[in-house]
Amino acid sequence: MDLTERKLKILQAIIGDFITTAEPVGSRTLSKKYDLGISPATIRNEMSDLEEMGLLTHPHTSAGRVPSEKAYRLYVDEIMKKQELSKSQKEVISKELYSNITELDRTIEHAAKILSHITNLTSFAITPRADEDLLKAINLLPIDEETVILMIVAESGKVSNMALKPRCQFTDEMLRILSKSMTYNYKGKTINQALKSDIVQHFESDVEAMSGLARNIMPNFVKTLEQMLNVNLYMDGLTNIFSLPEYNDISKARTFMEVMNKREDLAKKISCRDDGVMITIGTENEDDQLNDCSLITATYHIDGRLVGKLGVIGPTRMRYGEITSVIEYLTDNITNTFKIMGGKDDESENGK
Amino acid sequence: MDLTERKLKILQAIIGDFITTAEPVGSRTLSKKYDLGISPATIRNEMSDLEEMGLLTHPHTSAGRVPSEKAYRLYVDEIMKKQELSKSQKEVISKELYSNITELDRTIEHAAKILSHITNLTSFAITPRADEDLLKAINLLPIDEETVILMIVAESGKVSNMALKPRCQFTDEMLRILSKSMTYNYKGKTINQALKSDIVQHFESDVEAMSGLARNIMPNFVKTLEQMLNVNLYMDGLTNIFSLPEYNDISKARTFMEVMNKREDLAKKISCRDDGVMITIGTENEDDQLNDCSLITATYHIDGRLVGKLGVIGPTRMRYGEITSVIEYLTDNITNTFKIMGGKDDESENGK
DNA sequence: AGTTAGCACTCAGGCGATGTGAGTGCTAAT
DNA sequence: ATTAGCACTCACATCGCCTGAGTGCTAACT
């Protein structure tokens, strides 16, 4: 069967209506509300065709039609026009975002907040994984007779440290030499590269004592590097879903909360998503628990090198067009901000 | 009216029954289930008295009785025997707790997890506020021509740092001197004391350049110290409440989630609580949204100096006795662990 | 041939009547 | 002082009924 112009128009109307009302939409309502220039009966015939094509479903005989996942997919891929945000909308978003730029993490957290407020859905954002961040300096600082602090600084300004108690004697001199040597070895490399090189094996010094210290410290160097790869996941608007009719069912709400509480899983899932804007609808999500949700995510970039993600989750019935525009606008803003800002004063990144 | 032995027994039975079933308990059920040696009619008379005394309420005429807040208060204060945990229970808890001791934060997070699993309620834990932690070392490290890292180390092993870009020229030598001077000034003082002393004013050097650098750095020193006071709040078992009949009502569940999502408020609220085990029941919580919840919290100590909190939140109908014992056992264990551990190898505390 | 009016049919959801059972409170007998 | 007995209450479940929004089909219209 052919998807005529008219069928498309009807489908679009149905999707639009269902997205706002969450009620199955019938032929009469449709012909009244939208000026399609055809009678309910004709609409019914067309609807019947659309159903045959798998684009509409029927909760029960005497109910109106509901768009299928396939319909949403079609809508997202073909029909949905990329709607520019209005100037005032843009202004509000920018203003909100820029009102609170201190540190990357705070900015990302804030972006998630803005997003959930605008969309009335649950939003999430993950900070960039530092894989490609360049190492800048490595320091070993004596604190007392038995304690040393290992500190790693990356190009982006990220700092990670660990307090160590080496099991062997050490002098300030030894620490200085080892710091220098490590910095010399790893400066300019990405964290990934550093981790791939066989760090623990690497340091075999001629000087007996030195080699002992190095052996003691290297495993912790690896640990600290790995720590730098940790990402933070921020969420906001978790309770927004309680306003949605699809979550009136307590068990649905529960499932949703359970998914959102498995933060590590969620972070991993989101990290894996493609670059750019990505939309998954219902069963397109591999996770069974998300089978009646849709996700929209987009990527932002820090210094053109580090990549983070931002997005929303909600029922399959969502304003794909609008939301996509908002997310894109937000990520673009973040990317731009952290391109220009590069050397902003007062930038910080550190222990909670 | 007098609270006779028998009345107390009946009250206890009602509380016990209601806590497990969540259903109003009637006289017949009571006389059948519990061997009180008196007939339902007598129980009814006693119940009527208890109601007059404000210890029981009546959802409606033809329903059984429900314990009032006052009854729970009485129960908690007077009736509830401090029930020792069984040996096997203790073992399970200890084993679980010790299975995962790496770093203070992880341990506390894990303790919250254990607590929610055992109680089937929502648990929370906050890491100690570092007010009384002693400063140990302050370092300023040159990273590149314009970047300096300020690092503060405390006695407990906690490290906090910030990347700065001073607006003035500096040399390695200057940084070293300033570090030494700051360490000399603040070492051994608590963070609180340090913050109270007028840090910004303090550094007035004779050397012009030095004084400029100091003026540049001191505000950030304050910021970093303040950052060290931040506590982390961990929660677990948020979705447990969905299994409780009192949260079948979606709006109740929503309110609960909203409260738990205001993390800063929650952390503040919990931090303020008294030392030791503290139980607040229903309207004893100032927060309106918690008026049908009870909270049990207890404190743990790190090095006898730092104080953190651990607790659960649930409906007023909860197993106060059991839960209190579990929480106490957990906090005691944590306190002991971090007394002995003091100088454990591999201890760490750092950026994310 | 496509469109539309008309009509019979379907079915979820709301509403009222009814019945049931767990509970109470009171009174009189033990 | 305790208990048996009894009338009374009331939430809750169940049933049948009605309503209204919706469909699908057919026959008439353009």
PDB file of N, CA, C and O in Angstrom, chain A residues 136 141 143-144 149 151 153 159 161-163 165 167 220 223 227 230 232 238-239 243 247-248 250 254 257-258 261 345-348 350-352, chain B residues 136 141 143-144 149 151 153 159 161-163 165 167 220 223 227 232 238-239 243 247-248 250 254 257-258 261 345-348 350-352:
ATOM      1  N   LYS A 136      49.622  15.959  31.995  1.00  0.00           N
ATOM      2  CA  LYS A 136      50.382  17.195  32.014  1.00  0.00           C
ATOM      3  C   LYS A 136      51.488  17.156  33.057  1.00  0.00           C
ATOM      4  O   LYS A 136      52.595  17.624  32.816  1.00  0.00           O
ATOM      5  N   LEU A 141      54.399  13.809  46.460  1.00  0.00           N
ATOM      6  CA  LEU A 141      54.680  14.772  47.519  1.00  0.00           C
ATOM      7  C   LEU A 141      54.803  14.084  48.856  1.00  0.00           C
ATOM      8  O   LEU A 141      53.894  13.349  49.264  1.00  0.00           O
ATOM      9  N   ILE A 143      54.400  13.734  52.647  1.00  0.00           N
ATOM     10  CA  ILE A 143      53.529  14.376  53.628  1.00  0.00           C
ATOM     11  C   ILE A 143      54.079  14.169  55.036  1.00  0.00           C
ATOM     12  O   ILE A 143      54.250  15.103  55.792  1.00  0.00           O
ATOM     13  N   ASP A 144      54.324  12.910  55.384  1.00  0.00           N
ATOM     14  CA  ASP A 144      55.067  12.662  56.606  1.00  0.00           C
ATOM     15  C   ASP A 144      55.985  11.466  56.358  1.00  0.00           C
ATOM     16  O   ASP A 144      56.147  11.049  55.217  1.00  0.00           O
ATOM     17  N   ILE A 149      51.799  11.611  48.719  1.00  0.00           N
ATOM     18  CA  ILE A 149      50.627  11.810  47.883  1.00  0.00           C
ATOM     19  C   ILE A 149      51.030  11.816  46.421  1.00  0.00           C
ATOM     20  O   ILE A 149      51.962  12.504  46.021  1.00  0.00           O
ATOM     21  N   MET A 151      49.895  12.717  42.753  1.00  0.00           N
ATOM     22  CA  MET A 151      48.937  13.598  42.121  1.00  0.00           C
ATOM     23  C   MET A 151      49.156  13.623  40.617  1.00  0.00           C
ATOM     24  O   MET A 151      50.286  13.768  40.148  1.00  0.00           O
ATOM     25  N   VAL A 153      47.944  15.475  37.052  1.00  0.00           N
ATOM     26  CA  VAL A 153      47.228  16.615  36.478  1.00  0.00           C
ATOM     27  C   VAL A 153      47.087  16.398  34.974  1.00  0.00           C
ATOM     28  O   VAL A 153      48.042  15.985  34.320  1.00  0.00           O
ATOM     29  N   VAL A 159      42.291  16.935  38.033  1.00  0.00           N
ATOM     30  CA  VAL A 159      43.343  16.500  38.949  1.00  0.00           C
ATOM     31  C   VAL A 159      42.856  15.268  39.684  1.00  0.00           C
ATOM     32  O   VAL A 159      41.703  15.199  40.082  1.00  0.00           O
ATOM     33  N   ASN A 161      44.180  12.413  42.772  1.00  0.00           N
ATOM     34  CA  ASN A 161      45.282  12.092  43.665  1.00  0.00           C
ATOM     35  C   ASN A 161      44.964  10.945  44.596  1.00  0.00           C
ATOM     36  O   ASN A 161      43.824  10.530  44.743  1.00  0.00           O
ATOM     37  N   MET A 162      45.994  10.417  45.202  1.00  0.00           N
ATOM     38  CA  MET A 162      45.838   9.277  46.089  1.00  0.00           C
ATOM     39  C   MET A 162      46.912   9.359  47.162  1.00  0.00           C
ATOM     40  O   MET A 162      48.053   9.697  46.867  1.00  0.00           O
ATOM     41  N   ALA A 163      46.508   9.088  48.389  1.00  0.00           N
ATOM     42  CA  ALA A 163      47.488   9.059  49.475  1.00  0.00           C
ATOM     43  C   ALA A 163      48.055   7.649  49.586  1.00  0.00           C
ATOM     44  O   ALA A 163      47.302   6.683  49.658  1.00  0.00           O
ATOM     45  N   LYS A 165      51.012   4.844  51.271  1.00  0.00           N
ATOM     46  CA  LYS A 165      51.988   4.564  52.323  1.00  0.00           C
ATOM     47  C   LYS A 165      52.919   3.476  51.801  1.00  0.00           C
ATOM     48  O   LYS A 165      52.669   2.297  52.011  1.00  0.00           O
ATOM     49  N   ARG A 167      55.671   0.783  51.259  1.00  0.00           N
ATOM     50  CA  ARG A 167      56.188  -0.152  52.250  1.00  0.00           C
ATOM     51  C   ARG A 167      57.713  -0.107  52.345  1.00  0.00           C
ATOM     52  O   ARG A 167      58.322  -1.033  52.839  1.00  0.00           O
ATOM     53  N   ASN A 220      49.680   1.896  42.115  1.00  0.00           N
ATOM     54  CA  ASN A 220      48.779   2.974  42.532  1.00  0.00           C
ATOM     55  C   ASN A 220      48.667   4.058  41.479  1.00  0.00           C
ATOM     56  O   ASN A 220      47.642   4.728  41.371  1.00  0.00           O
ATOM     57  N   LYS A 223      46.050   2.752  39.309  1.00  0.00           N
ATOM     58  CA  LYS A 223      44.742   2.942  39.950  1.00  0.00           C
ATOM     59  C   LYS A 223      44.261   4.378  39.813  1.00  0.00           C
ATOM     60  O   LYS A 223      43.094   4.647  39.535  1.00  0.00           O
ATOM     61  N   GLN A 227      41.107   5.933  37.923  1.00  0.00           N
ATOM     62  CA  GLN A 227      40.157   6.786  38.611  1.00  0.00           C
ATOM     63  C   GLN A 227      39.816   8.030  37.788  1.00  0.00           C
ATOM     64  O   GLN A 227      38.694   8.516  37.811  1.00  0.00           O
ATOM     65  N   ASN A 230      36.858   7.806  35.514  1.00  0.00           N
ATOM     66  CA  ASN A 230      35.488   7.769  36.018  1.00  0.00           C
ATOM     67  C   ASN A 230      34.681   8.944  35.487  1.00  0.00           C
ATOM     68  O   ASN A 230      35.170  10.055  35.411  1.00  0.00           O
ATOM     69  N   ASN A 232      30.957  11.101  35.826  1.00  0.00           N
ATOM     70  CA  ASN A 232      29.850  11.348  36.742  1.00  0.00           C
ATOM     71  C   ASN A 232      28.550  11.396  35.962  1.00  0.00           C
ATOM     72  O   ASN A 232      28.483  11.944  34.875  1.00  0.00           O
ATOM     73  N   LEU A 238      13.544  13.408  38.086  1.00  0.00           N
ATOM     74  CA  LEU A 238      13.113  12.023  38.254  1.00  0.00           C
ATOM     75  C   LEU A 238      11.632  11.935  38.572  1.00  0.00           C
ATOM     76  O   LEU A 238      10.925  11.065  38.074  1.00  0.00           O
ATOM     77  N   THR A 239      11.163  12.860  39.392  1.00  0.00           N
ATOM     78  CA  THR A 239       9.769  12.773  39.817  1.00  0.00           C
ATOM     79  C   THR A 239       8.800  13.349  38.793  1.00  0.00           C
ATOM     80  O   THR A 239       7.599  13.262  38.976  1.00  0.00           O
ATOM     81  N   SER A 243       3.817  12.813  36.915  1.00  0.00           N
ATOM     82  CA  SER A 243       2.742  13.610  36.333  1.00  0.00           C
ATOM     83  C   SER A 243       2.223  13.009  35.034  1.00  0.00           C
ATOM     84  O   SER A 243       1.226  13.471  34.508  1.00  0.00           O
ATOM     85  N   TYR A 247       2.478   6.667  33.820  1.00  0.00           N
ATOM     86  CA  TYR A 247       3.063   6.157  35.058  1.00  0.00           C
ATOM     87  C   TYR A 247       2.096   6.222  36.230  1.00  0.00           C
ATOM     88  O   TYR A 247       2.500   6.219  37.378  1.00  0.00           O
ATOM     89  N   ASN A 248       0.795   6.271  35.915  1.00  0.00           N
ATOM     90  CA  ASN A 248      -0.175   6.179  36.995  1.00  0.00           C
ATOM     91  C   ASN A 248      -0.132   4.810  37.631  1.00  0.00           C
ATOM     92  O   ASN A 248      -0.439   4.649  38.802  1.00  0.00           O
ATOM     93  N   ILE A 250       1.474   2.114  39.458  1.00  0.00           N
ATOM     94  CA  ILE A 250       2.577   2.143  40.406  1.00  0.00           C
ATOM     95  C   ILE A 250       3.722   1.226  39.989  1.00  0.00           C
ATOM     96  O   ILE A 250       4.894   1.542  40.187  1.00  0.00           O
ATOM     97  N   ARG A 254       7.601   2.139  39.442  1.00  0.00           N
ATOM     98  CA  ARG A 254       8.646   1.413  40.152  1.00  0.00           C
ATOM     99  C   ARG A 254       9.745   0.964  39.204  1.00  0.00           C
ATOM    100  O   ARG A 254      10.931   1.167  39.453  1.00  0.00           O
ATOM    101  N   MET A 257      11.908   3.787  38.189  1.00  0.00           N
ATOM    102  CA  MET A 257      12.831   4.202  39.250  1.00  0.00           C
ATOM    103  C   MET A 257      13.965   3.191  39.409  1.00  0.00           C
ATOM    104  O   MET A 257      15.103   3.559  39.672  1.00  0.00           O
ATOM    105  N   GLU A 258      13.631   1.943  39.269  1.00  0.00           N
ATOM    106  CA  GLU A 258      14.670   0.918  39.415  1.00  0.00           C
ATOM    107  C   GLU A 258      15.741   1.074  38.339  1.00  0.00           C
ATOM    108  O   GLU A 258      16.931   0.997  38.614  1.00  0.00           O
ATOM    109  N   ASN A 261      17.906   3.997  39.035  1.00  0.00           N
ATOM    110  CA  ASN A 261      18.766   3.877  40.207  1.00  0.00           C
ATOM    111  C   ASN A 261      20.010   3.034  39.969  1.00  0.00           C
ATOM    112  O   ASN A 261      20.962   3.101  40.733  1.00  0.00           O
ATOM    113  N   ASP A 345      40.098  31.706  34.013  1.00  0.00           N
ATOM    114  CA  ASP A 345      40.615  31.787  35.376  1.00  0.00           C
ATOM    115  C   ASP A 345      39.704  30.972  36.276  1.00  0.00           C
ATOM    116  O   ASP A 345      38.545  30.768  35.995  1.00  0.00           O
ATOM    117  N   ASP A 346      40.305  30.510  37.350  1.00  0.00           N
ATOM    118  CA  ASP A 346      39.478  29.976  38.418  1.00  0.00           C
ATOM    119  C   ASP A 346      38.840  28.623  38.105  1.00  0.00           C
ATOM    120  O   ASP A 346      38.014  28.123  38.839  1.00  0.00           O
ATOM    121  N   GLU A 347      39.216  28.083  37.010  1.00  0.00           N
ATOM    122  CA  GLU A 347      38.686  26.771  36.659  1.00  0.00           C
ATOM    123  C   GLU A 347      39.170  25.755  37.699  1.00  0.00           C
ATOM    124  O   GLU A 347      40.281  25.813  38.176  1.00  0.00           O
ATOM    125  N   SER A 348      38.344  24.854  38.060  1.00  0.00           N
ATOM    126  CA  SER A 348      38.800  23.866  39.050  1.00  0.00           C
ATOM    127  C   SER A 348      38.128  22.522  38.833  1.00  0.00           C
ATOM    128  O   SER A 348      37.073  22.415  38.262  1.00  0.00           O
ATOM    129  N   ASN A 350      38.203  18.866  41.186  1.00  0.00           N
ATOM    130  CA  ASN A 350      38.931  18.195  42.263  1.00  0.00           C
ATOM    131  C   ASN A 350      38.066  17.422  43.229  1.00  0.00           C
ATOM    132  O   ASN A 350      36.886  17.263  43.030  1.00  0.00           O
ATOM    133  N   GLY A 351      38.734  16.931  44.317  1.00  0.00           N
ATOM    134  CA  GLY A 351      38.103  16.070  45.315  1.00  0.00           C
ATOM    135  C   GLY A 351      36.878  16.741  45.855  1.00  0.00           C
ATOM    136  O   GLY A 351      36.992  17.769  46.491  1.00  0.00           O
ATOM    137  N   LYS A 352      35.760  16.157  45.592  1.00  0.00           N
ATOM    138  CA  LYS A 352      34.453  16.586  46.037  1.00  0.00           C
ATOM    139  C   LYS A 352      34.473  17.907  46.790  1.00  0.00           C
ATOM    140  O   LYS A 352      34.671  17.920  47.975  1.00  0.00           O
TER     141      LYS A 352
ATOM    142  N   LYS B 136      47.273  19.107  57.681  1.00  0.00           N
ATOM    143  CA  LYS B 136      48.561  18.435  57.789  1.00  0.00           C
ATOM    144  C   LYS B 136      49.596  19.068  56.880  1.00  0.00           C
ATOM    145  O   LYS B 136      50.745  19.228  57.261  1.00  0.00           O
ATOM    146  N   LEU B 141      51.795  23.787  43.778  1.00  0.00           N
ATOM    147  CA  LEU B 141      52.641  23.146  42.786  1.00  0.00           C
ATOM    148  C   LEU B 141      52.539  23.847  41.446  1.00  0.00           C
ATOM    149  O   LEU B 141      51.437  24.006  40.925  1.00  0.00           O
ATOM    150  N   ILE B 143      52.458  24.056  37.617  1.00  0.00           N
ATOM    151  CA  ILE B 143      52.135  23.081  36.571  1.00  0.00           C
ATOM    152  C   ILE B 143      52.642  23.577  35.227  1.00  0.00           C
ATOM    153  O   ILE B 143      53.336  22.883  34.512  1.00  0.00           O
ATOM    154  N   ASP B 144      52.250  24.781  34.866  1.00  0.00           N
ATOM    155  CA  ASP B 144      52.890  25.411  33.711  1.00  0.00           C
ATOM    156  C   ASP B 144      53.049  26.884  34.012  1.00  0.00           C
ATOM    157  O   ASP B 144      52.872  27.302  35.159  1.00  0.00           O
ATOM    158  N   ILE B 149      48.716  24.413  41.176  1.00  0.00           N
ATOM    159  CA  ILE B 149      47.722  23.617  41.888  1.00  0.00           C
ATOM    160  C   ILE B 149      47.915  23.790  43.378  1.00  0.00           C
ATOM    161  O   ILE B 149      49.018  23.662  43.903  1.00  0.00           O
ATOM    162  N   MET B 151      47.025  22.326  46.948  1.00  0.00           N
ATOM    163  CA  MET B 151      46.584  21.049  47.495  1.00  0.00           C
ATOM    164  C   MET B 151      46.620  21.091  49.009  1.00  0.00           C
ATOM    165  O   MET B 151      47.597  21.527  49.608  1.00  0.00           O
ATOM    166  N   VAL B 153      46.138  18.779  52.475  1.00  0.00           N
ATOM    167  CA  VAL B 153      46.042  17.422  53.004  1.00  0.00           C
ATOM    168  C   VAL B 153      45.659  17.496  54.468  1.00  0.00           C
ATOM    169  O   VAL B 153      46.184  18.323  55.208  1.00  0.00           O
ATOM    170  N   VAL B 159      42.173  14.676  50.925  1.00  0.00           N
ATOM    171  CA  VAL B 159      42.950  15.612  50.111  1.00  0.00           C
ATOM    172  C   VAL B 159      41.991  16.450  49.295  1.00  0.00           C
ATOM    173  O   VAL B 159      41.010  15.935  48.773  1.00  0.00           O
ATOM    174  N   ASN B 161      41.976  19.675  46.282  1.00  0.00           N
ATOM    175  CA  ASN B 161      42.844  20.551  45.506  1.00  0.00           C
ATOM    176  C   ASN B 161      42.091  21.389  44.506  1.00  0.00           C
ATOM    177  O   ASN B 161      40.925  21.152  44.203  1.00  0.00           O
ATOM    178  N   MET B 162      42.755  22.366  44.006  1.00  0.00           N
ATOM    179  CA  MET B 162      42.141  23.291  43.068  1.00  0.00           C
ATOM    180  C   MET B 162      43.219  23.800  42.110  1.00  0.00           C
ATOM    181  O   MET B 162      44.338  24.080  42.536  1.00  0.00           O
ATOM    182  N   ALA B 163      42.868  23.884  40.846  1.00  0.00           N
ATOM    183  CA  ALA B 163      43.816  24.430  39.871  1.00  0.00           C
ATOM    184  C   ALA B 163      43.591  25.932  39.774  1.00  0.00           C
ATOM    185  O   ALA B 163      42.471  26.377  39.566  1.00  0.00           O
ATOM    186  N   LYS B 165      44.871  29.881  38.334  1.00  0.00           N
ATOM    187  CA  LYS B 165      45.665  30.656  37.387  1.00  0.00           C
ATOM    188  C   LYS B 165      45.848  32.047  37.974  1.00  0.00           C
ATOM    189  O   LYS B 165      45.061  32.949  37.704  1.00  0.00           O
ATOM    190  N   ARG B 167      46.794  35.767  38.735  1.00  0.00           N
ATOM    191  CA  ARG B 167      46.852  36.850  37.764  1.00  0.00           C
ATOM    192  C   ARG B 167      48.179  37.606  37.836  1.00  0.00           C
ATOM    193  O   ARG B 167      48.278  38.716  37.357  1.00  0.00           O
ATOM    194  N   ASN B 220      41.242  31.496  47.199  1.00  0.00           N
ATOM    195  CA  ASN B 220      41.072  30.127  46.721  1.00  0.00           C
ATOM    196  C   ASN B 220      41.412  29.107  47.795  1.00  0.00           C
ATOM    197  O   ASN B 220      40.866  28.013  47.810  1.00  0.00           O
ATOM    198  N   LYS B 223      38.284  28.832  49.617  1.00  0.00           N
ATOM    199  CA  LYS B 223      37.331  28.018  48.844  1.00  0.00           C
ATOM    200  C   LYS B 223      37.639  26.529  48.968  1.00  0.00           C
ATOM    201  O   LYS B 223      36.753  25.701  49.124  1.00  0.00           O
ATOM    202  N   GLN B 227      35.537  23.538  50.545  1.00  0.00           N
ATOM    203  CA  GLN B 227      35.238  22.345  49.772  1.00  0.00           C
ATOM    204  C   GLN B 227      35.493  21.076  50.589  1.00  0.00           C
ATOM    205  O   GLN B 227      34.798  20.086  50.445  1.00  0.00           O
ATOM    206  N   ASN B 232      29.315  13.841  51.632  1.00  0.00           N
ATOM    207  CA  ASN B 232      28.599  13.086  50.613  1.00  0.00           C
ATOM    208  C   ASN B 232      27.427  12.366  51.231  1.00  0.00           C
ATOM    209  O   ASN B 232      27.523  11.825  52.336  1.00  0.00           O
ATOM    210  N   LEU B 238      15.869   3.046  47.550  1.00  0.00           N
ATOM    211  CA  LEU B 238      14.819   4.027  47.281  1.00  0.00           C
ATOM    212  C   LEU B 238      13.537   3.358  46.803  1.00  0.00           C
ATOM    213  O   LEU B 238      12.441   3.743  47.190  1.00  0.00           O
ATOM    214  N   THR B 239      13.689   2.355  45.979  1.00  0.00           N
ATOM    215  CA  THR B 239      12.497   1.735  45.396  1.00  0.00           C
ATOM    216  C   THR B 239      11.849   0.724  46.339  1.00  0.00           C
ATOM    217  O   THR B 239      10.797   0.182  46.027  1.00  0.00           O
ATOM    218  N   SER B 243       7.118  -1.414  47.659  1.00  0.00           N
ATOM    219  CA  SER B 243       6.546  -2.665  48.160  1.00  0.00           C
ATOM    220  C   SER B 243       5.659  -2.434  49.377  1.00  0.00           C
ATOM    221  O   SER B 243       4.973  -3.347  49.816  1.00  0.00           O
ATOM    222  N   TYR B 247       2.522   3.117  50.383  1.00  0.00           N
ATOM    223  CA  TYR B 247       2.901   3.888  49.199  1.00  0.00           C
ATOM    224  C   TYR B 247       2.234   3.385  47.934  1.00  0.00           C
ATOM    225  O   TYR B 247       2.706   3.620  46.838  1.00  0.00           O
ATOM    226  N   ASN B 248       1.121   2.650  48.100  1.00  0.00           N
ATOM    227  CA  ASN B 248       0.347   2.255  46.929  1.00  0.00           C
ATOM    228  C   ASN B 248      -0.242   3.485  46.246  1.00  0.00           C
ATOM    229  O   ASN B 248      -0.468   3.489  45.048  1.00  0.00           O
ATOM    230  N   ILE B 250      -0.059   6.678  44.528  1.00  0.00           N
ATOM    231  CA  ILE B 250       1.003   7.256  43.704  1.00  0.00           C
ATOM    232  C   ILE B 250       1.466   8.618  44.218  1.00  0.00           C
ATOM    233  O   ILE B 250       2.647   8.948  44.165  1.00  0.00           O
ATOM    234  N   ARG B 254       5.187   9.757  45.226  1.00  0.00           N
ATOM    235  CA  ARG B 254       5.788  10.923  44.616  1.00  0.00           C
ATOM    236  C   ARG B 254       6.390  11.873  45.652  1.00  0.00           C
ATOM    237  O   ARG B 254       7.530  12.304  45.528  1.00  0.00           O
ATOM    238  N   MET B 257       9.578  10.515  46.969  1.00  0.00           N
ATOM    239  CA  MET B 257      10.692  10.659  46.027  1.00  0.00           C
ATOM    240  C   MET B 257      11.166  12.108  45.956  1.00  0.00           C
ATOM    241  O   MET B 257      12.356  12.372  45.837  1.00  0.00           O
ATOM    242  N   GLU B 258      10.222  13.004  46.027  1.00  0.00           N
ATOM    243  CA  GLU B 258      10.601  14.415  45.966  1.00  0.00           C
ATOM    244  C   GLU B 258      11.479  14.799  47.146  1.00  0.00           C
ATOM    245  O   GLU B 258      12.497  15.470  46.985  1.00  0.00           O
ATOM    246  N   ASN B 261      14.895  13.414  46.796  1.00  0.00           N
ATOM    247  CA  ASN B 261      15.691  13.987  45.710  1.00  0.00           C
ATOM    248  C   ASN B 261      16.295  15.341  46.057  1.00  0.00           C
ATOM    249  O   ASN B 261      17.229  15.778  45.401  1.00  0.00           O
ATOM    250  N   ASP B 345      47.447   0.644  55.124  1.00  0.00           N
ATOM    251  CA  ASP B 345      48.087   0.867  53.827  1.00  0.00           C
ATOM    252  C   ASP B 345      46.994   1.155  52.796  1.00  0.00           C
ATOM    253  O   ASP B 345      45.854   0.747  52.953  1.00  0.00           O
ATOM    254  N   ASP B 346      47.401   1.880  51.785  1.00  0.00           N
ATOM    255  CA  ASP B 346      46.536   1.958  50.619  1.00  0.00           C
ATOM    256  C   ASP B 346      45.263   2.772  50.843  1.00  0.00           C
ATOM    257  O   ASP B 346      44.371   2.785  50.024  1.00  0.00           O
ATOM    258  N   GLU B 347      45.218   3.404  51.938  1.00  0.00           N
ATOM    259  CA  GLU B 347      44.062   4.243  52.205  1.00  0.00           C
ATOM    260  C   GLU B 347      44.053   5.368  51.180  1.00  0.00           C
ATOM    261  O   GLU B 347      45.082   5.897  50.816  1.00  0.00           O
ATOM    262  N   SER B 348      42.934   5.729  50.710  1.00  0.00           N
ATOM    263  CA  SER B 348      42.904   6.823  49.747  1.00  0.00           C
ATOM    264  C   SER B 348      41.640   7.636  49.876  1.00  0.00           C
ATOM    265  O   SER B 348      40.625   7.181  50.366  1.00  0.00           O
ATOM    266  N   ASN B 350      40.104  10.879  47.440  1.00  0.00           N
ATOM    267  CA  ASN B 350      40.499  11.846  46.420  1.00  0.00           C
ATOM    268  C   ASN B 350      39.454  12.130  45.375  1.00  0.00           C
ATOM    269  O   ASN B 350      38.325  11.678  45.467  1.00  0.00           O
ATOM    270  N   GLY B 351      39.910  12.915  44.398  1.00  0.00           N
ATOM    271  CA  GLY B 351      39.016  13.378  43.343  1.00  0.00           C
ATOM    272  C   GLY B 351      38.284  12.218  42.701  1.00  0.00           C
ATOM    273  O   GLY B 351      38.918  11.360  42.127  1.00  0.00           O
ATOM    274  N   LYS B 352      37.007  12.258  42.775  1.00  0.00           N
ATOM    275  CA  LYS B 352      36.111  11.292  42.154  1.00  0.00           C
ATOM    276  C   LYS B 352      36.700   9.923  41.944  1.00  0.00           C
ATOM    277  O   LYS B 352      37.308   9.646  40.939  1.00  0.00           O
TER     278      LYS B 352
END
